[in-house]
Tab-separated table of C-alpha atoms in Angstrom:
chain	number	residue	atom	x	y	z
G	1	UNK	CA	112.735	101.667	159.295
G	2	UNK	CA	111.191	102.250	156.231
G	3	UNK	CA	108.780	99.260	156.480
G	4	UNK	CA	107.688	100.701	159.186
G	5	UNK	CA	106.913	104.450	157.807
G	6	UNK	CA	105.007	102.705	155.066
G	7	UNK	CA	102.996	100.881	157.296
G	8	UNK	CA	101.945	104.015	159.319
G	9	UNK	CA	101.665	105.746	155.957
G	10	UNK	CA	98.400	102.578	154.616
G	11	UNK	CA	97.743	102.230	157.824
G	12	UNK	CA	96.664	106.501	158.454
G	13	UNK	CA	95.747	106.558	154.849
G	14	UNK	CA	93.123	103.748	155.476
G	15	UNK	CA	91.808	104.531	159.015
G	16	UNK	CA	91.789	108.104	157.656
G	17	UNK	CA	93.424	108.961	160.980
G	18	UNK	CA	96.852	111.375	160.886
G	19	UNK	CA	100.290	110.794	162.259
G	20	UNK	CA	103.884	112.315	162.058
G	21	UNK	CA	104.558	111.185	158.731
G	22	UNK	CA	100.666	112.063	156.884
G	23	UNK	CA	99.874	115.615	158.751
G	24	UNK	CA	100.438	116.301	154.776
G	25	UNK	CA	97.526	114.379	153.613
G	26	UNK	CA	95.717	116.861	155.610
G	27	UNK	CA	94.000	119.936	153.692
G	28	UNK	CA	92.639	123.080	155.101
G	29	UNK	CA	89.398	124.591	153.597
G	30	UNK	CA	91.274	127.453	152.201
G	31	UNK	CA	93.315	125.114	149.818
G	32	UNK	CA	90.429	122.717	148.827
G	33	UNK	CA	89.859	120.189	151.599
G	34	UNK	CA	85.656	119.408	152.724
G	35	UNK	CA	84.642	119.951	156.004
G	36	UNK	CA	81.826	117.384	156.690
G	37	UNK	CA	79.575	118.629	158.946
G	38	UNK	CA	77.096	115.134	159.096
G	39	UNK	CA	77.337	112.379	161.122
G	40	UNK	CA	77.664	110.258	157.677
G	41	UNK	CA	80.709	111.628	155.318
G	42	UNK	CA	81.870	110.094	152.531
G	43	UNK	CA	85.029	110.229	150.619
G	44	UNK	CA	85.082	111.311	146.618
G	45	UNK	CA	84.540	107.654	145.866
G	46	UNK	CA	81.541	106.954	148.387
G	47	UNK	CA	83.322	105.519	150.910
G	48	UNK	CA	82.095	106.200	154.493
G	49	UNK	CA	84.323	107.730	156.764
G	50	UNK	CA	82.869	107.700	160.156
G	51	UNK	CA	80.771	104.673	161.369
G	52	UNK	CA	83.278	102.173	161.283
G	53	UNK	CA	80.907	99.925	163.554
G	54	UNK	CA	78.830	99.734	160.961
G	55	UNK	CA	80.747	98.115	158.471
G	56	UNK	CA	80.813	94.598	157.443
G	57	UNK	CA	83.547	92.728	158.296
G	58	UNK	CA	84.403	94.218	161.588
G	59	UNK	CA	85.270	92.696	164.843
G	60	UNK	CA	84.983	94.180	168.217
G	61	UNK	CA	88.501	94.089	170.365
G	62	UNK	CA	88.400	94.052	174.195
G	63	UNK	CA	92.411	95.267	175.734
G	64	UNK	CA	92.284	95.031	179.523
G	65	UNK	CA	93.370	96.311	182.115
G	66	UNK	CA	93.793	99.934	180.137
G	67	UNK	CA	96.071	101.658	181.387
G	68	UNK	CA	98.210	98.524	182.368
G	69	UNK	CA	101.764	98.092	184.028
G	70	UNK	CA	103.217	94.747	183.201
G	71	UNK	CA	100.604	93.070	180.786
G	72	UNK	CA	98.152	93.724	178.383
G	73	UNK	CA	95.422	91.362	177.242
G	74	UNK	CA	94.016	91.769	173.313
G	75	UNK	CA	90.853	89.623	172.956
G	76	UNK	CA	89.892	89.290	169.437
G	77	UNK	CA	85.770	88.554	168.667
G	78	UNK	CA	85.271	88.055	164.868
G	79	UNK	CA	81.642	87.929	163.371
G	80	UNK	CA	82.870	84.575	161.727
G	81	UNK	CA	85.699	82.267	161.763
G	82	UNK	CA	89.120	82.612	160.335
G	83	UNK	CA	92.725	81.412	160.325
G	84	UNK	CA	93.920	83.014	163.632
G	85	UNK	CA	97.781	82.862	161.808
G	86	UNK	CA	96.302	85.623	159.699
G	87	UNK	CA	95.977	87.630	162.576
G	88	UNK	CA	98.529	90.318	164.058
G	89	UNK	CA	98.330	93.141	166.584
G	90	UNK	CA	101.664	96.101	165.460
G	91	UNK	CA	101.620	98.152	168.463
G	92	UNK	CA	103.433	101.715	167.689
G	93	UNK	CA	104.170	104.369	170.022
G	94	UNK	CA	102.602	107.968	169.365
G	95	UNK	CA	105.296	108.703	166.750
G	96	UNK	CA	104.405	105.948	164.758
G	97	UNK	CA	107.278	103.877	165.510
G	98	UNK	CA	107.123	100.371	165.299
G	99	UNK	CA	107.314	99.161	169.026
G	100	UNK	CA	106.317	95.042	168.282
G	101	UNK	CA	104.387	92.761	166.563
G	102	UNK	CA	102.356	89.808	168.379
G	103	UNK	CA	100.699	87.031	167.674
G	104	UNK	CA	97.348	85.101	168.869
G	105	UNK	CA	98.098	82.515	171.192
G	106	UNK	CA	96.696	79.724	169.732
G	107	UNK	CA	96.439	78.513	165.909
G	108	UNK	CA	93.977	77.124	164.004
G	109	UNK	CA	90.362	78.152	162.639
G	110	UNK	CA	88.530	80.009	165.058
G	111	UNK	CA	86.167	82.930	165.805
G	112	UNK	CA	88.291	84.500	169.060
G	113	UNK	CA	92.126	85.256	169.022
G	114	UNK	CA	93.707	86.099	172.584
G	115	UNK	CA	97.063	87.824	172.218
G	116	UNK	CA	99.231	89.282	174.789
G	117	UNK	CA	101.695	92.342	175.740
G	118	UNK	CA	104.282	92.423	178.236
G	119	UNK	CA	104.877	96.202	177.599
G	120	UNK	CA	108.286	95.677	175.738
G	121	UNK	CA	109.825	96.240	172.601
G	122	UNK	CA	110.502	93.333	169.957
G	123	UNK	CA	113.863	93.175	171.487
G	124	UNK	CA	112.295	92.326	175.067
G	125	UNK	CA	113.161	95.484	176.324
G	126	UNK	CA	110.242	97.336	179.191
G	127	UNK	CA	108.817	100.609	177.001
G	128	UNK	CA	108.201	103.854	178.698
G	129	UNK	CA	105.144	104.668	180.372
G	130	UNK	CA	102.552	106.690	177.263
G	131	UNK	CA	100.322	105.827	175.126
G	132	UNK	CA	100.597	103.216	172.655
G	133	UNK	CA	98.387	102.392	169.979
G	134	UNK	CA	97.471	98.318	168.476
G	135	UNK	CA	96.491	97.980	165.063
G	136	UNK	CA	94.955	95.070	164.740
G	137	UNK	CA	94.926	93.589	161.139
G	138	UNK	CA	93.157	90.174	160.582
G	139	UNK	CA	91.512	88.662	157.208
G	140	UNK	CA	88.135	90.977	158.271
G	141	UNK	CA	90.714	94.536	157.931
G	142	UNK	CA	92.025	96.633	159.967
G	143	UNK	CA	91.290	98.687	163.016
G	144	UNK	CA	92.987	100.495	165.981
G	145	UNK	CA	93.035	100.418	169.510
G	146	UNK	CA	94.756	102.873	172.088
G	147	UNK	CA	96.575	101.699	175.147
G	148	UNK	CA	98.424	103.570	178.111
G	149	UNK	CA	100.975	102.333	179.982
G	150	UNK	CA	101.120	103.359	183.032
């Protein structure tokens, strides 16, 4: 759907990471794009865009087992706590399609959210085996983890 191209679009625009449908935001040297040779790049505005450990706000995201065959565990650690309903996990497929979107199992004010695959599709149908990739976007941003289902 569209709402799901736009997603993939702020989602690849803000992890600076590329898919099917922002290979354009790309540039090669030749037509003006920096190659940043340092372990610390910025962006025109400042921004970092490597290091994303280092930034405040984060969370660190444990998915086991990887690769998994009928269920994958998300286990959310945030540095302090939030409203766990303002936490969701879109998993996508490699294209970028929207696969699902899940939800911590419990509610609440906390500092841990627990969430939960069964390797379907929103319509409770079993996925193929690949690789499937879980952004994760909570009150503290954004970030991405990669799955395989094997």
């Amino acid at each position: 759907t569209n709402e799901s191209i736009v997603d993939v679009i702020a989602y690849s625009i803000d992890a600076r990471v590329l898919s099917d449908y922002t290979a354009f935001i790309a540039l090669e040297p030749e037509q003006g794009g920096d190659i940043c040779t340092s372990e610390q790049c910025e962006d025109d505005s400042g921004t970092p865009t490597s290091g994303e450990a280092d930034r405040p706000g984060q969370f660190q995201i444990n998915v086991y087992p990887n690769p998994f065959q009928d269920r994958l565990r998300i286990e959310v650690q945030f540095e302090q706590r939030i409203d766990l309903s303002e936490v969701t996990a879109s998993v996508y497929d490699v294209t970028g399609r929207l696969i699902t979107r899940l939800r911590p199992s419990e509610q609440g004010i906390g500092d841990r959210a627990s969430l939960a695959w069964a390797g379907t599709d929103s319509a409770g149908r079993p996925v193929a085996n690949g690789v499937y990739l879980i952004v994760i976007d909570t009150p503290q941003g954004r970030q991405t983890v990669k799955a395989v289902k094997a």
